[in-house]
Tab-separated table of C-alpha atoms in Angstrom:
chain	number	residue	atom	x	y	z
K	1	UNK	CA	41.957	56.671	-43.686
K	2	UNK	CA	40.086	57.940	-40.930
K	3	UNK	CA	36.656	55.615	-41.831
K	4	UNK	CA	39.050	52.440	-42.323
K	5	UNK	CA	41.173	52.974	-39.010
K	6	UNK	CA	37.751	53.727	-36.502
K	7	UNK	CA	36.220	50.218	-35.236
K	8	UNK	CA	33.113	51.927	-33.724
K	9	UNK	CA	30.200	49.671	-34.523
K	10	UNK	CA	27.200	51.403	-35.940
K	11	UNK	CA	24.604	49.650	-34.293
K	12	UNK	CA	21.671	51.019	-35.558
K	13	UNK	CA	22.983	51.023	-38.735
K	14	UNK	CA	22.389	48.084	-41.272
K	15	UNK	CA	25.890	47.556	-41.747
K	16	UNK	CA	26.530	46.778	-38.175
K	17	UNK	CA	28.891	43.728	-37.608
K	18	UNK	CA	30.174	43.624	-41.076
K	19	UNK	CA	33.671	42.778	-40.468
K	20	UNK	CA	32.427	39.529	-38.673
K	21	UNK	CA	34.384	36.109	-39.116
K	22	UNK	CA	35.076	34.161	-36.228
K	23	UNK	CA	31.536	32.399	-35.598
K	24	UNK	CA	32.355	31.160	-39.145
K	25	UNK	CA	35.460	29.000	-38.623
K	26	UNK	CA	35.292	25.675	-36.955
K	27	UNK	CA	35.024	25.472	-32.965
K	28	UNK	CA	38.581	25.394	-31.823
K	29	UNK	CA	38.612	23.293	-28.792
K	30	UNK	CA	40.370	24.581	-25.643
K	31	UNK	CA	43.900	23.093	-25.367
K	32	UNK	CA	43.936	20.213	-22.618
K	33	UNK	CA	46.579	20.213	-19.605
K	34	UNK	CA	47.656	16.974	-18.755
K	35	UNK	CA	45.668	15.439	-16.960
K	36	UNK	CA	46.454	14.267	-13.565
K	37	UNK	CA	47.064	10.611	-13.041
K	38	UNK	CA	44.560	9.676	-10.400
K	39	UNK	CA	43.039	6.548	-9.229
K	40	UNK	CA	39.466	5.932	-10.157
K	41	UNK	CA	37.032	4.718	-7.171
K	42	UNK	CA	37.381	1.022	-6.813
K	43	UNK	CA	33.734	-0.646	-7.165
K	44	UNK	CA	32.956	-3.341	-4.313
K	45	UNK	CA	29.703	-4.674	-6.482
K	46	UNK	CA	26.836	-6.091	-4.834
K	47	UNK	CA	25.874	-9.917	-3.721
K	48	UNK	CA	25.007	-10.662	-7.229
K	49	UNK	CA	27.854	-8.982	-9.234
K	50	UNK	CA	31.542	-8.712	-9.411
K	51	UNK	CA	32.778	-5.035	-8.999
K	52	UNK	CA	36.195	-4.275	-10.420
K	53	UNK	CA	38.190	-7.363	-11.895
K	54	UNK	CA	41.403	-7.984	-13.681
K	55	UNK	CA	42.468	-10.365	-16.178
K	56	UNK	CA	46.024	-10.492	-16.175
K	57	UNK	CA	48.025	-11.972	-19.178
K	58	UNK	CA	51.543	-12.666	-18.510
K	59	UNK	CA	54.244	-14.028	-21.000
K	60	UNK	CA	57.661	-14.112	-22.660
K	61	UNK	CA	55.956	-13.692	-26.384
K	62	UNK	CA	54.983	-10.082	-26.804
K	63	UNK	CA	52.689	-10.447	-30.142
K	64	UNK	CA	50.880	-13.602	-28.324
K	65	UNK	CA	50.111	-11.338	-25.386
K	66	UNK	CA	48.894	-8.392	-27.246
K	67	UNK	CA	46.399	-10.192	-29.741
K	68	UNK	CA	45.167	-12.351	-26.712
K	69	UNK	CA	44.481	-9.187	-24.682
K	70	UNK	CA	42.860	-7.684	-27.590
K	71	UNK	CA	40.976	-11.060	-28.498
K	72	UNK	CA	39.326	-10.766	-24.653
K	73	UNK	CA	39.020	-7.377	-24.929
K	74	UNK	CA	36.402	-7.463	-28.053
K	75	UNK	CA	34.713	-10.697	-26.592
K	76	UNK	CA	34.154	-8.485	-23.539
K	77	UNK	CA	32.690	-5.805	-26.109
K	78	UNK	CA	30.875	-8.597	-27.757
K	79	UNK	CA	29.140	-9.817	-24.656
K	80	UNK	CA	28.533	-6.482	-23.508
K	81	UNK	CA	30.268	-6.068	-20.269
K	82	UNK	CA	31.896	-2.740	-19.367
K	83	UNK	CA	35.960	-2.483	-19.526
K	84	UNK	CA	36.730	0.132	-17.647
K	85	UNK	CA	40.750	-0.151	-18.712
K	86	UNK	CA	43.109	-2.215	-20.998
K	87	UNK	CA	46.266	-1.346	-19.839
K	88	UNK	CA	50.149	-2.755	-19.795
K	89	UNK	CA	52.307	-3.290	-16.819
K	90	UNK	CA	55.361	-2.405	-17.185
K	91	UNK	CA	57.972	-5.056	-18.414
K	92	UNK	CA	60.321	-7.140	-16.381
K	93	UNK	CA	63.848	-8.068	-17.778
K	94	UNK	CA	65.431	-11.338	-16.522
K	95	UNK	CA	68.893	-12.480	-16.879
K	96	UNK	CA	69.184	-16.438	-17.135
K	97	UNK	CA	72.873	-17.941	-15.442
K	98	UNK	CA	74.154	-21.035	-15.768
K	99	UNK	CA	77.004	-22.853	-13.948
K	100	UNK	CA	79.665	-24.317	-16.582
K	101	UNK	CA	80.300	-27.795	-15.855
K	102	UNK	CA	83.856	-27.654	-15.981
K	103	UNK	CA	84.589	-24.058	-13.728
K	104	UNK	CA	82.797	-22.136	-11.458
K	105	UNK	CA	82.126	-19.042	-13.593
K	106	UNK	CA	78.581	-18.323	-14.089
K	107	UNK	CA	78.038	-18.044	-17.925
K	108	UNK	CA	74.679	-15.621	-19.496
K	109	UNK	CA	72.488	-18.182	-20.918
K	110	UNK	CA	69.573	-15.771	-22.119
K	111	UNK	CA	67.948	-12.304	-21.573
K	112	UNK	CA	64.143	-12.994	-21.584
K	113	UNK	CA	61.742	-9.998	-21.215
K	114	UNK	CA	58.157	-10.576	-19.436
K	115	UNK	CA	55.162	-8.659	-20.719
K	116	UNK	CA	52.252	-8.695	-19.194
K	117	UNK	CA	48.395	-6.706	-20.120
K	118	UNK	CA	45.776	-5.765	-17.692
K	119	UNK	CA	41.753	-6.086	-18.849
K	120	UNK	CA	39.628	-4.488	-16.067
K	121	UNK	CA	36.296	-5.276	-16.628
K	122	UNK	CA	32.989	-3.621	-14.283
K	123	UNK	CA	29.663	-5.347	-13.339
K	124	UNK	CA	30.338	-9.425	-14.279
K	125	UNK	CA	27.212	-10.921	-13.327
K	126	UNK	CA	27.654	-13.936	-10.440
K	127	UNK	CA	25.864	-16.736	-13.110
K	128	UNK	CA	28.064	-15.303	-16.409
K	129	UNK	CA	31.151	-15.427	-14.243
K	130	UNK	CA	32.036	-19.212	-14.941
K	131	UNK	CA	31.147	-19.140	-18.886
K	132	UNK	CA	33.095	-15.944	-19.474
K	133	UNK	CA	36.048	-17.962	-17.977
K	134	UNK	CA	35.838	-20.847	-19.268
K	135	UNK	CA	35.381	-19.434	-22.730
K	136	UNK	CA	39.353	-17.628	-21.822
K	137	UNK	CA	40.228	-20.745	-20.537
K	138	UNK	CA	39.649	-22.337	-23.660
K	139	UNK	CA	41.230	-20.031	-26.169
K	140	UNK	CA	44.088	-19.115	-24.167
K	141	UNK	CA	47.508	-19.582	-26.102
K	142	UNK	CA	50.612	-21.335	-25.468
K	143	UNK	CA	53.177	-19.831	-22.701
K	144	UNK	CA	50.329	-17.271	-21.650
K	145	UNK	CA	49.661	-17.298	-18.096
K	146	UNK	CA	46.083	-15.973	-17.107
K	147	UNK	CA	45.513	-14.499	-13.855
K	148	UNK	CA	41.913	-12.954	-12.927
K	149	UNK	CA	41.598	-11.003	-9.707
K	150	UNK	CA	39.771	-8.012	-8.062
K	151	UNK	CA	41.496	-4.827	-8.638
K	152	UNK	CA	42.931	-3.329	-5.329
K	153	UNK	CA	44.890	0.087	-4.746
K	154	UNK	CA	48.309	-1.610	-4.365
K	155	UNK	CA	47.671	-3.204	-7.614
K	156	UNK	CA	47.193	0.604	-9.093
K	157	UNK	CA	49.844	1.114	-7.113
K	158	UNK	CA	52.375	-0.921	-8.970
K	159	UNK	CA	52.033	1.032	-11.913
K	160	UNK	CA	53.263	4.590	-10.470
K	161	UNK	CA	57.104	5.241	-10.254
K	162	UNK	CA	58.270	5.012	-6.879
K	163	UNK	CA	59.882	8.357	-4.922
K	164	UNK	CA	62.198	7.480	-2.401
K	165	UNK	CA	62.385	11.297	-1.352
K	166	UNK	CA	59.182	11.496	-0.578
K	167	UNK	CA	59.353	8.256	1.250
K	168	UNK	CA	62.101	9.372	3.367
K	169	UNK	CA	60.886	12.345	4.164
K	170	UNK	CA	57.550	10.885	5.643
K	171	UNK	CA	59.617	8.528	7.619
K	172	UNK	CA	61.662	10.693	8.943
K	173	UNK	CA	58.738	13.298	10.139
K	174	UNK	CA	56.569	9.742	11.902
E	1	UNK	CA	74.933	32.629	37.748
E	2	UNK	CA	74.713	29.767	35.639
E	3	UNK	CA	71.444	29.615	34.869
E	4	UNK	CA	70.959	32.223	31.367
E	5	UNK	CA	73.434	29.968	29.089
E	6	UNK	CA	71.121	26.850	29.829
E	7	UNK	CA	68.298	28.242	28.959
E	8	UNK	CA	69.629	30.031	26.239
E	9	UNK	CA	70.359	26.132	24.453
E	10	UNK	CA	66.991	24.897	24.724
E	11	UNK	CA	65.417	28.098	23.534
E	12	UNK	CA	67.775	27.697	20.611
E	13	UNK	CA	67.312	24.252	20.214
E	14	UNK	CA	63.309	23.926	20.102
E	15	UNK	CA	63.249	27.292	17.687
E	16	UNK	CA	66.012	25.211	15.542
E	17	UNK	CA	64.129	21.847	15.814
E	18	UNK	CA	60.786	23.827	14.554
E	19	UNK	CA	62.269	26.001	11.824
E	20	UNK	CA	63.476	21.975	10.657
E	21	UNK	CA	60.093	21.012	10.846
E	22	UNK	CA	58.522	23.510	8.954
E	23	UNK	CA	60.720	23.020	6.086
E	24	UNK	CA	60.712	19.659	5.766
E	25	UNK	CA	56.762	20.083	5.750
E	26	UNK	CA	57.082	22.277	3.380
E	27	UNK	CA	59.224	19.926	0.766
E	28	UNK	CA	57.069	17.194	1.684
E	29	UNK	CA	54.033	19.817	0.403
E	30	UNK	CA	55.869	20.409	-3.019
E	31	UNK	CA	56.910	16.991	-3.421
E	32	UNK	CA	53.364	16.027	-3.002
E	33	UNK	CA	51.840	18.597	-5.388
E	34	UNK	CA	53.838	16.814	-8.122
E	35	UNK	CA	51.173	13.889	-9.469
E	36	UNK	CA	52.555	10.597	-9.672
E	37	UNK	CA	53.462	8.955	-12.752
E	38	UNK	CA	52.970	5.875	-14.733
E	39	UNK	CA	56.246	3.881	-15.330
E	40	UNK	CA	56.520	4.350	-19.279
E	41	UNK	CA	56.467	0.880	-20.582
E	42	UNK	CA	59.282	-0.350	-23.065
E	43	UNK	CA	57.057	-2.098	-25.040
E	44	UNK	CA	55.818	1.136	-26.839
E	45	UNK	CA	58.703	2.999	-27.319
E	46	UNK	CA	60.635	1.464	-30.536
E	47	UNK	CA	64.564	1.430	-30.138
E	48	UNK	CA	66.351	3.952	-32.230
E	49	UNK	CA	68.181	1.498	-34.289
E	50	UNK	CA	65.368	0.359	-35.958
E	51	UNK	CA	64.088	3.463	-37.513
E	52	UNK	CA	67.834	4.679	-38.297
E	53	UNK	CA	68.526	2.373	-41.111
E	54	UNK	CA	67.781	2.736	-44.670
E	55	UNK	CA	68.037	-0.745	-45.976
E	56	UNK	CA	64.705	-1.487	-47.558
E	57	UNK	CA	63.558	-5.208	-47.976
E	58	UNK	CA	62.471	-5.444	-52.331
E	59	UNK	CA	60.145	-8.383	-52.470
E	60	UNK	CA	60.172	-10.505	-55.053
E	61	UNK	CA	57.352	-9.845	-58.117
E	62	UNK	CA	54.335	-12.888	-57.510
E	63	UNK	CA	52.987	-14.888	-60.568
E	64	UNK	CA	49.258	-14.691	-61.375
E	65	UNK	CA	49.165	-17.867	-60.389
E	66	UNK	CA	50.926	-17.764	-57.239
E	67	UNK	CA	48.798	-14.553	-56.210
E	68	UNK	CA	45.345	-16.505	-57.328
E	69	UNK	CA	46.653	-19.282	-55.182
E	70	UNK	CA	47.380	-17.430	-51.912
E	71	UNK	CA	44.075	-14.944	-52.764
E	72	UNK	CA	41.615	-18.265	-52.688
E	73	UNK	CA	43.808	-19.794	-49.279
E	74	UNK	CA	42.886	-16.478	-47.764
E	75	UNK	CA	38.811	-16.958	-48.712
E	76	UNK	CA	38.887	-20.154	-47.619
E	77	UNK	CA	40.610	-19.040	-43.801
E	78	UNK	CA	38.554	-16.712	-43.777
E	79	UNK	CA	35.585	-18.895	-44.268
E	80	UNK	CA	37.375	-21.421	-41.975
E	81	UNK	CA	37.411	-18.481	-39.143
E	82	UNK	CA	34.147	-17.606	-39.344
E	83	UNK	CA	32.856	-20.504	-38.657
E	84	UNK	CA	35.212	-21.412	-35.743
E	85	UNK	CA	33.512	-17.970	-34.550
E	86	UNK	CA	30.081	-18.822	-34.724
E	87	UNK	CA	30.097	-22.361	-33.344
E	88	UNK	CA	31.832	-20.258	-30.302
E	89	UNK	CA	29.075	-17.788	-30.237
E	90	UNK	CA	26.760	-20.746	-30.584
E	91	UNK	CA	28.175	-22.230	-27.235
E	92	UNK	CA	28.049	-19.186	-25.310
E	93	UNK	CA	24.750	-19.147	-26.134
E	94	UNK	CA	23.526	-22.462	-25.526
E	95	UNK	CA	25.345	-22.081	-22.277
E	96	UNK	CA	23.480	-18.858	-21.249
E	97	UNK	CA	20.363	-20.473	-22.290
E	98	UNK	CA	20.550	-24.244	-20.491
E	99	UNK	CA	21.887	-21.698	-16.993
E	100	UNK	CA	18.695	-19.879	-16.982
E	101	UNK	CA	16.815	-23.031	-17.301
E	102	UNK	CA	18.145	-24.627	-14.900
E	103	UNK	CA	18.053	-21.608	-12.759
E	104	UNK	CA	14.134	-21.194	-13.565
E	105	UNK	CA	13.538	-24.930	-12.490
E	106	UNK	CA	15.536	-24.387	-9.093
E	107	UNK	CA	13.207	-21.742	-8.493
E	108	UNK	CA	10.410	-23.022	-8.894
E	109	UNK	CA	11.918	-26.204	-6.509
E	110	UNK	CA	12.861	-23.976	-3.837
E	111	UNK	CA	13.602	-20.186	-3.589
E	112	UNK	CA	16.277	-20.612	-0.676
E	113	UNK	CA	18.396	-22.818	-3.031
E	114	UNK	CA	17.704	-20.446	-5.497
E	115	UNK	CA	18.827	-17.436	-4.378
E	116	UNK	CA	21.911	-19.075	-2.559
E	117	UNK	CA	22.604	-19.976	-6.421
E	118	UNK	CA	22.192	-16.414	-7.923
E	119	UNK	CA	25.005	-15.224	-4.941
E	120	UNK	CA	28.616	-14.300	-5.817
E	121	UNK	CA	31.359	-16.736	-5.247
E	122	UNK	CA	34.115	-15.660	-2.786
E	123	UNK	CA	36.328	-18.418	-3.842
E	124	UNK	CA	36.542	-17.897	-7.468
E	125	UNK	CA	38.995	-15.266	-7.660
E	126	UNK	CA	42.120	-15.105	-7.699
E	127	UNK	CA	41.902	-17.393	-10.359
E	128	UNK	CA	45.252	-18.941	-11.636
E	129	UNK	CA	46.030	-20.960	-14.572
E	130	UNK	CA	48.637	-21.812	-16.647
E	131	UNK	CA	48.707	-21.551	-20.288
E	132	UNK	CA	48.933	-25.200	-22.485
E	133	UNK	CA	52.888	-25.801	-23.826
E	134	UNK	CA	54.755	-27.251	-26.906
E	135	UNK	CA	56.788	-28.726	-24.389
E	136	UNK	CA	56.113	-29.628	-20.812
E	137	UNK	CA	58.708	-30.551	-18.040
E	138	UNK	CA	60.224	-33.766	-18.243
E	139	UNK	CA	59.952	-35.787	-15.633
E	140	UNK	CA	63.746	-37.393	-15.183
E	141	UNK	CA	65.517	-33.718	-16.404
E	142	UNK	CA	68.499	-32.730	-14.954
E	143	UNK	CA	68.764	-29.165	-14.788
E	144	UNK	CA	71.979	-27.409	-15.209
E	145	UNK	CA	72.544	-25.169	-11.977
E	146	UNK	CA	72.013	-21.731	-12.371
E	147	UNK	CA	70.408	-18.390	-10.655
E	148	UNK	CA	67.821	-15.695	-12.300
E	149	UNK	CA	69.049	-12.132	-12.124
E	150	UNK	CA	66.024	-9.515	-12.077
E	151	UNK	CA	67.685	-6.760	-14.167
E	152	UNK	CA	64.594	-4.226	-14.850
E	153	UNK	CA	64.948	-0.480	-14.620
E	154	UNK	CA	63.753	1.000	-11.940
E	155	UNK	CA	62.014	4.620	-12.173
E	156	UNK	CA	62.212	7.071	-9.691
E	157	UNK	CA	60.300	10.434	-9.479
């Protein structure tokens, strides 16, 4: 009892480290916190490239926005520029009135939901600029509106969920 | 004589107005130490009533012919596809191609032009444009009257 209960290590000994295991299972690797959402520095570019851009899809049709984000995504893979981010903005939910034409009550025609998905590409080149767009251009699908503009901080902004507390306590301290 | 109780207030006051202060600073601090968050999008999160039910769809069992049918329609898309994909790929390159010619040739014309060329252009972006549809605006339509209601949920932190 006494040899099997003493973990002294007989270092000098032959048999030293015999009860050894650990370096033999696979690398465990250390859990991750969540990480923080914080904005990522905004590239200006130079004379002779575009920094930070966004192509913005925007549509009623959720499937036709998806595959067409994914569709520029690869041809941006394909023609090897950088995409920093393919993201989705959060969806807006209309509700369509009509006026009767016999009353004045306001009757619910339709509930349509908007989708939209963000592509931010890095580093377009000024003389690739107009192909890359006009290959979009020409694949882009019914009902999908394209938008492509530089990425700003209020448009990183716009994803983040407001806090009115925080809002009103800065005003109130200015 | 009537001097200690005025005093007395504004001592009051300012230590009250400052103790305020402070701890609205201080919720301000914790308030800020919380990140911000993304607005989860609805897309992404399935509604419950689709995973809840049980009822599972039986298809019906395909003839051999009917599967050797829809197996050769798929070769020949697929075939269709890929060429649709090349002659794209062809384009883009042609288009690369005939740009640096030209650009070469302007060079060797003049390099002002050239390099007034090769520069960025301001007005490109924002670039708007509006997808093709089934079915455009007629002209002569007379709209029923009616108003859009904006009825997303808004998240607060």
């Amino acid at each position: 009892d006494a040899l099997l209960g003493c973990h002294r290590s007989y270092r000098s000994r032959p048999t030293h480290g015999i009860g050894r295991f650990r370096y033999l299972l696979p690398k465990e690797l250390p859990k991750r916190r969540k990480e923080k959402v914080q904005m990522k520095e905004i590239d200006t570019g130079t004379e002779y490239q575009y920094g930070d851009v966004n192509i913005q899809m925007t549509s009623y049709d959720l499937c036709l926005v998806e595959h067409f984000a994914q569709y520029v995504h690869r041809l941006c893979n394909r023609l090897s520029i950088q995409v920093n981010e393919s993201y989705a903005m959060p969806t807006k939910t209309n509700e369509v009135l009509f006026l009767e034409e016999r009353g004045s009550k306001m009757q619910l025609d339709a509930v349509l939901t908007t989708h939209q998905r963000v592509v931010q590409i890095r580093g377009l080149s000024s003389t690739f600029a107009p192909i890359l767009l006009e290959v979009i251009q020409s694949n882009q699908p019914e009902g999908v509106h394209l938008l492509v503009k530089q990425h700003t901080e209020a448009d990183f902004k716009s994803r983040l969920k407001s806090r009115p507390e925080l809002e009103e306590l800065l005003a109130q301290m200015s | 004589p009537c001097r200690a109780q005025p005093k007395k207030k504004k001592k009051v006051d300012v230590k009250k107005e400052q103790a305020q202060k402070e701890r609205m600073k201080k919720k301000i601090k914790k308030l800020e130490k919380a990140a911000p968050e993304l607005i989860p999008i609805e897309d992404f999160i399935t509604p419950l009533k689709y995973s809840e039910s049980n009822r599972v769809r039986s298809l019906p069992a395909l003839s051999p012919e009917e599967s050797e049918r829809r197996v050769l329609l798929l070769k020949k898309w697929c075939l269709f596809k890929q060429k649709q994909d090349e002659a794209e790929k062809k384009a883009i390159r042609a288009l690369v191609e005939s740009q640096q010619e030209a650009l070469k040739e302007l060079r060797l014309e003049s390099e002002e032009l050239y390099q007034a060329a090769i520069k960025r252009d301001e007005r490109l972006f924002p670039f708007e444009r509006d997808g093709p549809s089934y079915t455009p605006p007629l002209p002569g339509y007379d709209a029923p009257e009616g108003k859009c209601v904006d009825i997303t949920k808004v998240y607060t932190q």
